[in-house]
Amino acid sequence: MSKIWFQPYNIEEINVFFNKYLSGLLEIKATEIDDNSITATMPVTDNVKQPHGILHGGASVVLAESLGSIASNLVVDPDKYRGVGLEVNANHIRPVSSGIITAKCSPIHIGRSTHIWEIKMYDRFDKLNCISRLTVAIVPK
């Protein structure tokens, strides 16, 4: 597969997006970008836990949607289009109570009007703890 990004991007540029809004509050940070995927991390702090002391499923969904939405917006011409979340789902496989979650976002489908992303999340032991799928609508600005 060839490079999918509209132009070359670096981690610092991507983290400008992550540092704002909800993703900034959850301390989500991009750590790697290659030809067709982006990787990001999120610390498992009390801010993202549910009352039982484990990672809240909603926080995993925020990580997935933030990562996939940014990926879609890096694929399209930013002067003409924007990507907005259309549907997101997540399967929570194993609980996480501490450490860092690492999420890798890869395309399933890059179309003219929709993108579909797979986001796999791993705990600090490199065990899969959540898998999510995000559909993004591509709309004219």
PDB file of C-alpha atoms in Angstrom:
ATOM      1  CA  MET A   1       0.000   0.000   0.000  1.00  0.00           C
ATOM      2  CA  SER A   2       1.349   3.443  -0.874  1.00  0.00           C
ATOM      3  CA  LYS A   3       1.302   6.460   1.403  1.00  0.00           C
ATOM      4  CA  ILE A   4      -2.245   7.549   2.189  1.00  0.00           C
ATOM      5  CA  TRP A   5      -1.565  11.006   3.630  1.00  0.00           C
ATOM      6  CA  PHE A   6      -2.423  14.160   1.659  1.00  0.00           C
ATOM      7  CA  GLN A   7       1.030  15.575   2.420  1.00  0.00           C
ATOM      8  CA  PRO A   8       3.946  14.662   4.689  1.00  0.00           C
ATOM      9  CA  TYR A   9       3.110  15.170   8.372  1.00  0.00           C
ATOM     10  CA  ASN A  10       5.270  14.823  11.455  1.00  0.00           C
ATOM     11  CA  ILE A  11       4.456  13.927  15.063  1.00  0.00           C
ATOM     12  CA  GLU A  12       4.687  17.535  16.266  1.00  0.00           C
ATOM     13  CA  GLU A  13       2.061  18.674  13.730  1.00  0.00           C
ATOM     14  CA  ILE A  14      -0.275  15.835  14.694  1.00  0.00           C
ATOM     15  CA  ASN A  15       0.133  16.563  18.400  1.00  0.00           C
ATOM     16  CA  VAL A  16      -1.057  20.132  17.837  1.00  0.00           C
ATOM     17  CA  PHE A  17      -4.473  18.556  17.125  1.00  0.00           C
ATOM     18  CA  PHE A  18      -4.255  16.112  20.046  1.00  0.00           C
ATOM     19  CA  ASN A  19      -3.256  18.829  22.535  1.00  0.00           C
ATOM     20  CA  LYS A  20      -6.549  20.646  22.018  1.00  0.00           C
ATOM     21  CA  TYR A  21     -10.031  19.769  23.185  1.00  0.00           C
ATOM     22  CA  LEU A  22     -10.997  16.451  24.826  1.00  0.00           C
ATOM     23  CA  SER A  23      -7.966  14.519  23.580  1.00  0.00           C
ATOM     24  CA  GLY A  24      -5.710  17.042  25.316  1.00  0.00           C
ATOM     25  CA  LEU A  25      -7.562  16.587  28.597  1.00  0.00           C
ATOM     26  CA  LEU A  26      -6.972  12.823  28.361  1.00  0.00           C
ATOM     27  CA  GLU A  27      -3.269  13.367  27.521  1.00  0.00           C
ATOM     28  CA  ILE A  28      -3.514  11.542  24.178  1.00  0.00           C
ATOM     29  CA  LYS A  29      -0.283  11.912  22.192  1.00  0.00           C
ATOM     30  CA  ALA A  30       0.779  10.739  18.746  1.00  0.00           C
ATOM     31  CA  THR A  31       3.976   8.715  18.901  1.00  0.00           C
ATOM     32  CA  GLU A  32       4.469   7.416  15.359  1.00  0.00           C
ATOM     33  CA  ILE A  33       3.271   7.910  11.802  1.00  0.00           C
ATOM     34  CA  ASP A  34       4.220   5.680   8.894  1.00  0.00           C
ATOM     35  CA  ASP A  35       2.955   5.364   5.311  1.00  0.00           C
ATOM     36  CA  ASN A  36      -0.542   4.205   6.313  1.00  0.00           C
ATOM     37  CA  SER A  37      -1.002   4.248  10.079  1.00  0.00           C
ATOM     38  CA  ILE A  38      -0.768   6.470  13.135  1.00  0.00           C
ATOM     39  CA  THR A  39       0.042   5.339  16.664  1.00  0.00           C
ATOM     40  CA  ALA A  40      -0.898   7.251  19.811  1.00  0.00           C
ATOM     41  CA  THR A  41      -0.783   6.704  23.559  1.00  0.00           C
ATOM     42  CA  MET A  42      -3.006   7.564  26.511  1.00  0.00           C
ATOM     43  CA  PRO A  43      -1.977   7.198  30.165  1.00  0.00           C
ATOM     44  CA  VAL A  44      -4.350   5.204  32.388  1.00  0.00           C
ATOM     45  CA  THR A  45      -4.813   7.757  35.164  1.00  0.00           C
ATOM     46  CA  ASP A  46      -7.703   8.252  37.563  1.00  0.00           C
ATOM     47  CA  ASN A  47      -9.148  10.698  35.008  1.00  0.00           C
ATOM     48  CA  VAL A  48      -9.895   7.832  32.589  1.00  0.00           C
ATOM     49  CA  LYS A  49     -10.966   5.131  35.053  1.00  0.00           C
ATOM     50  CA  GLN A  50     -14.430   3.989  36.029  1.00  0.00           C
ATOM     51  CA  PRO A  51     -15.443   3.457  39.690  1.00  0.00           C
ATOM     52  CA  HIS A  52     -14.002  -0.093  39.769  1.00  0.00           C
ATOM     53  CA  GLY A  53     -10.495   1.274  39.144  1.00  0.00           C
ATOM     54  CA  ILE A  54     -10.148   0.107  35.526  1.00  0.00           C
ATOM     55  CA  LEU A  55     -10.000   1.985  32.245  1.00  0.00           C
ATOM     56  CA  HIS A  56     -13.416   3.388  31.343  1.00  0.00           C
ATOM     57  CA  GLY A  57     -14.685   2.068  28.003  1.00  0.00           C
ATOM     58  CA  GLY A  58     -15.700   5.582  27.031  1.00  0.00           C
ATOM     59  CA  ALA A  59     -12.102   6.748  27.353  1.00  0.00           C
ATOM     60  CA  SER A  60     -11.053   3.981  24.944  1.00  0.00           C
ATOM     61  CA  VAL A  61     -13.712   5.197  22.523  1.00  0.00           C
ATOM     62  CA  VAL A  62     -12.441   8.782  22.836  1.00  0.00           C
ATOM     63  CA  LEU A  63      -8.943   7.535  22.011  1.00  0.00           C
ATOM     64  CA  ALA A  64     -10.234   5.591  19.001  1.00  0.00           C
ATOM     65  CA  GLU A  65     -12.399   8.384  17.619  1.00  0.00           C
ATOM     66  CA  SER A  66      -9.743  11.045  18.179  1.00  0.00           C
ATOM     67  CA  LEU A  67      -7.082   8.980  16.439  1.00  0.00           C
ATOM     68  CA  GLY A  68      -9.281   7.910  13.517  1.00  0.00           C
ATOM     69  CA  SER A  69     -10.728  11.379  12.983  1.00  0.00           C
ATOM     70  CA  ILE A  70      -7.298  12.936  12.847  1.00  0.00           C
ATOM     71  CA  ALA A  71      -6.168  10.194  10.442  1.00  0.00           C
ATOM     72  CA  SER A  72      -9.053  10.959   8.083  1.00  0.00           C
ATOM     73  CA  ASN A  73      -8.299  14.655   8.175  1.00  0.00           C
ATOM     74  CA  LEU A  74      -4.672  13.927   7.253  1.00  0.00           C
ATOM     75  CA  VAL A  75      -5.812  11.966   4.189  1.00  0.00           C
ATOM     76  CA  VAL A  76      -7.975  14.690   2.622  1.00  0.00           C
ATOM     77  CA  ASP A  77      -7.131  18.130   1.217  1.00  0.00           C
ATOM     78  CA  PRO A  78      -7.686  20.308   4.317  1.00  0.00           C
ATOM     79  CA  ASP A  79      -8.642  23.323   2.213  1.00  0.00           C
ATOM     80  CA  LYS A  80     -11.550  21.446   0.602  1.00  0.00           C
ATOM     81  CA  TYR A  81     -12.736  18.716   2.993  1.00  0.00           C
ATOM     82  CA  ARG A  82     -13.051  17.691   6.585  1.00  0.00           C
ATOM     83  CA  GLY A  83     -13.666  14.325   8.174  1.00  0.00           C
ATOM     84  CA  VAL A  84     -16.324  13.974  10.871  1.00  0.00           C
ATOM     85  CA  GLY A  85     -17.173  10.885  12.893  1.00  0.00           C
ATOM     86  CA  LEU A  86     -20.196   8.978  11.593  1.00  0.00           C
ATOM     87  CA  GLU A  87     -20.135   5.767  13.659  1.00  0.00           C
ATOM     88  CA  VAL A  88     -17.830   4.224  16.225  1.00  0.00           C
ATOM     89  CA  ASN A  89     -17.873   0.871  17.998  1.00  0.00           C
ATOM     90  CA  ALA A  90     -15.550  -0.814  20.432  1.00  0.00           C
ATOM     91  CA  ASN A  91     -15.052  -4.265  21.864  1.00  0.00           C
ATOM     92  CA  HIS A  92     -13.411  -4.146  25.287  1.00  0.00           C
ATOM     93  CA  ILE A  93     -11.400  -7.346  25.602  1.00  0.00           C
ATOM     94  CA  ARG A  94      -9.483  -7.101  28.869  1.00  0.00           C
ATOM     95  CA  PRO A  95      -9.371  -4.599  31.729  1.00  0.00           C
ATOM     96  CA  VAL A  96      -6.485  -2.209  32.242  1.00  0.00           C
ATOM     97  CA  SER A  97      -5.841  -0.569  35.611  1.00  0.00           C
ATOM     98  CA  SER A  98      -2.525   1.230  35.098  1.00  0.00           C
ATOM     99  CA  GLY A  99       0.205   2.100  32.630  1.00  0.00           C
ATOM    100  CA  ILE A 100      -0.190   3.420  29.133  1.00  0.00           C
ATOM    101  CA  ILE A 101      -2.552   2.382  26.357  1.00  0.00           C
ATOM    102  CA  THR A 102      -1.014   2.325  22.879  1.00  0.00           C
ATOM    103  CA  ALA A 103      -3.414   2.577  19.944  1.00  0.00           C
ATOM    104  CA  LYS A 104      -2.610   1.893  16.294  1.00  0.00           C
ATOM    105  CA  CYS A 105      -4.992   3.236  13.652  1.00  0.00           C
ATOM    106  CA  SER A 106      -4.972   1.652  10.184  1.00  0.00           C
ATOM    107  CA  PRO A 107      -7.325   2.079   7.228  1.00  0.00           C
ATOM    108  CA  ILE A 108      -9.866  -0.522   6.248  1.00  0.00           C
ATOM    109  CA  HIS A 109     -11.407   1.646   3.511  1.00  0.00           C
ATOM    110  CA  ILE A 110     -10.410   5.045   2.113  1.00  0.00           C
ATOM    111  CA  GLY A 111     -13.209   6.218  -0.158  1.00  0.00           C
ATOM    112  CA  ARG A 112     -14.265   9.535  -1.586  1.00  0.00           C
ATOM    113  CA  SER A 113     -17.071  10.142   0.923  1.00  0.00           C
ATOM    114  CA  THR A 114     -16.255   7.744   3.770  1.00  0.00           C
ATOM    115  CA  HIS A 115     -13.236   6.310   5.527  1.00  0.00           C
ATOM    116  CA  ILE A 116     -13.271   3.272   7.809  1.00  0.00           C
ATOM    117  CA  TRP A 117     -10.494   2.816  10.369  1.00  0.00           C
ATOM    118  CA  GLU A 118      -9.485  -0.037  12.630  1.00  0.00           C
ATOM    119  CA  ILE A 119      -7.996   1.033  15.938  1.00  0.00           C
ATOM    120  CA  LYS A 120      -6.321  -1.649  18.056  1.00  0.00           C
ATOM    121  CA  MET A 121      -5.370  -0.768  21.626  1.00  0.00           C
ATOM    122  CA  TYR A 122      -2.723  -2.547  23.677  1.00  0.00           C
ATOM    123  CA  ASP A 123      -1.779  -2.396  27.350  1.00  0.00           C
ATOM    124  CA  ARG A 124       1.751  -1.967  28.721  1.00  0.00           C
ATOM    125  CA  PHE A 125       2.315  -5.738  28.327  1.00  0.00           C
ATOM    126  CA  ASP A 126       1.444  -5.493  24.601  1.00  0.00           C
ATOM    127  CA  LYS A 127      -1.825  -7.393  25.146  1.00  0.00           C
ATOM    128  CA  LEU A 128      -4.857  -6.377  23.111  1.00  0.00           C
ATOM    129  CA  ASN A 129      -7.367  -4.708  25.407  1.00  0.00           C
ATOM    130  CA  CYS A 130      -9.744  -3.054  22.931  1.00  0.00           C
ATOM    131  CA  ILE A 131     -10.494  -3.057  19.224  1.00  0.00           C
ATOM    132  CA  SER A 132     -12.547  -0.308  17.654  1.00  0.00           C
ATOM    133  CA  ARG A 133     -13.864   0.579  14.221  1.00  0.00           C
ATOM    134  CA  LEU A 134     -14.570   4.161  13.202  1.00  0.00           C
ATOM    135  CA  THR A 135     -16.460   5.350  10.141  1.00  0.00           C
ATOM    136  CA  VAL A 136     -15.740   8.939   9.125  1.00  0.00           C
ATOM    137  CA  ALA A 137     -17.844  10.985   6.705  1.00  0.00           C
ATOM    138  CA  ILE A 138     -15.858  13.201   4.356  1.00  0.00           C
ATOM    139  CA  VAL A 139     -17.731  16.445   3.783  1.00  0.00           C
ATOM    140  CA  PRO A 140     -16.937  19.598   1.813  1.00  0.00           C
ATOM    141  CA  LYS A 141     -15.818  22.606   3.885  1.00  0.00           C
TER     142      LYS A 141
END
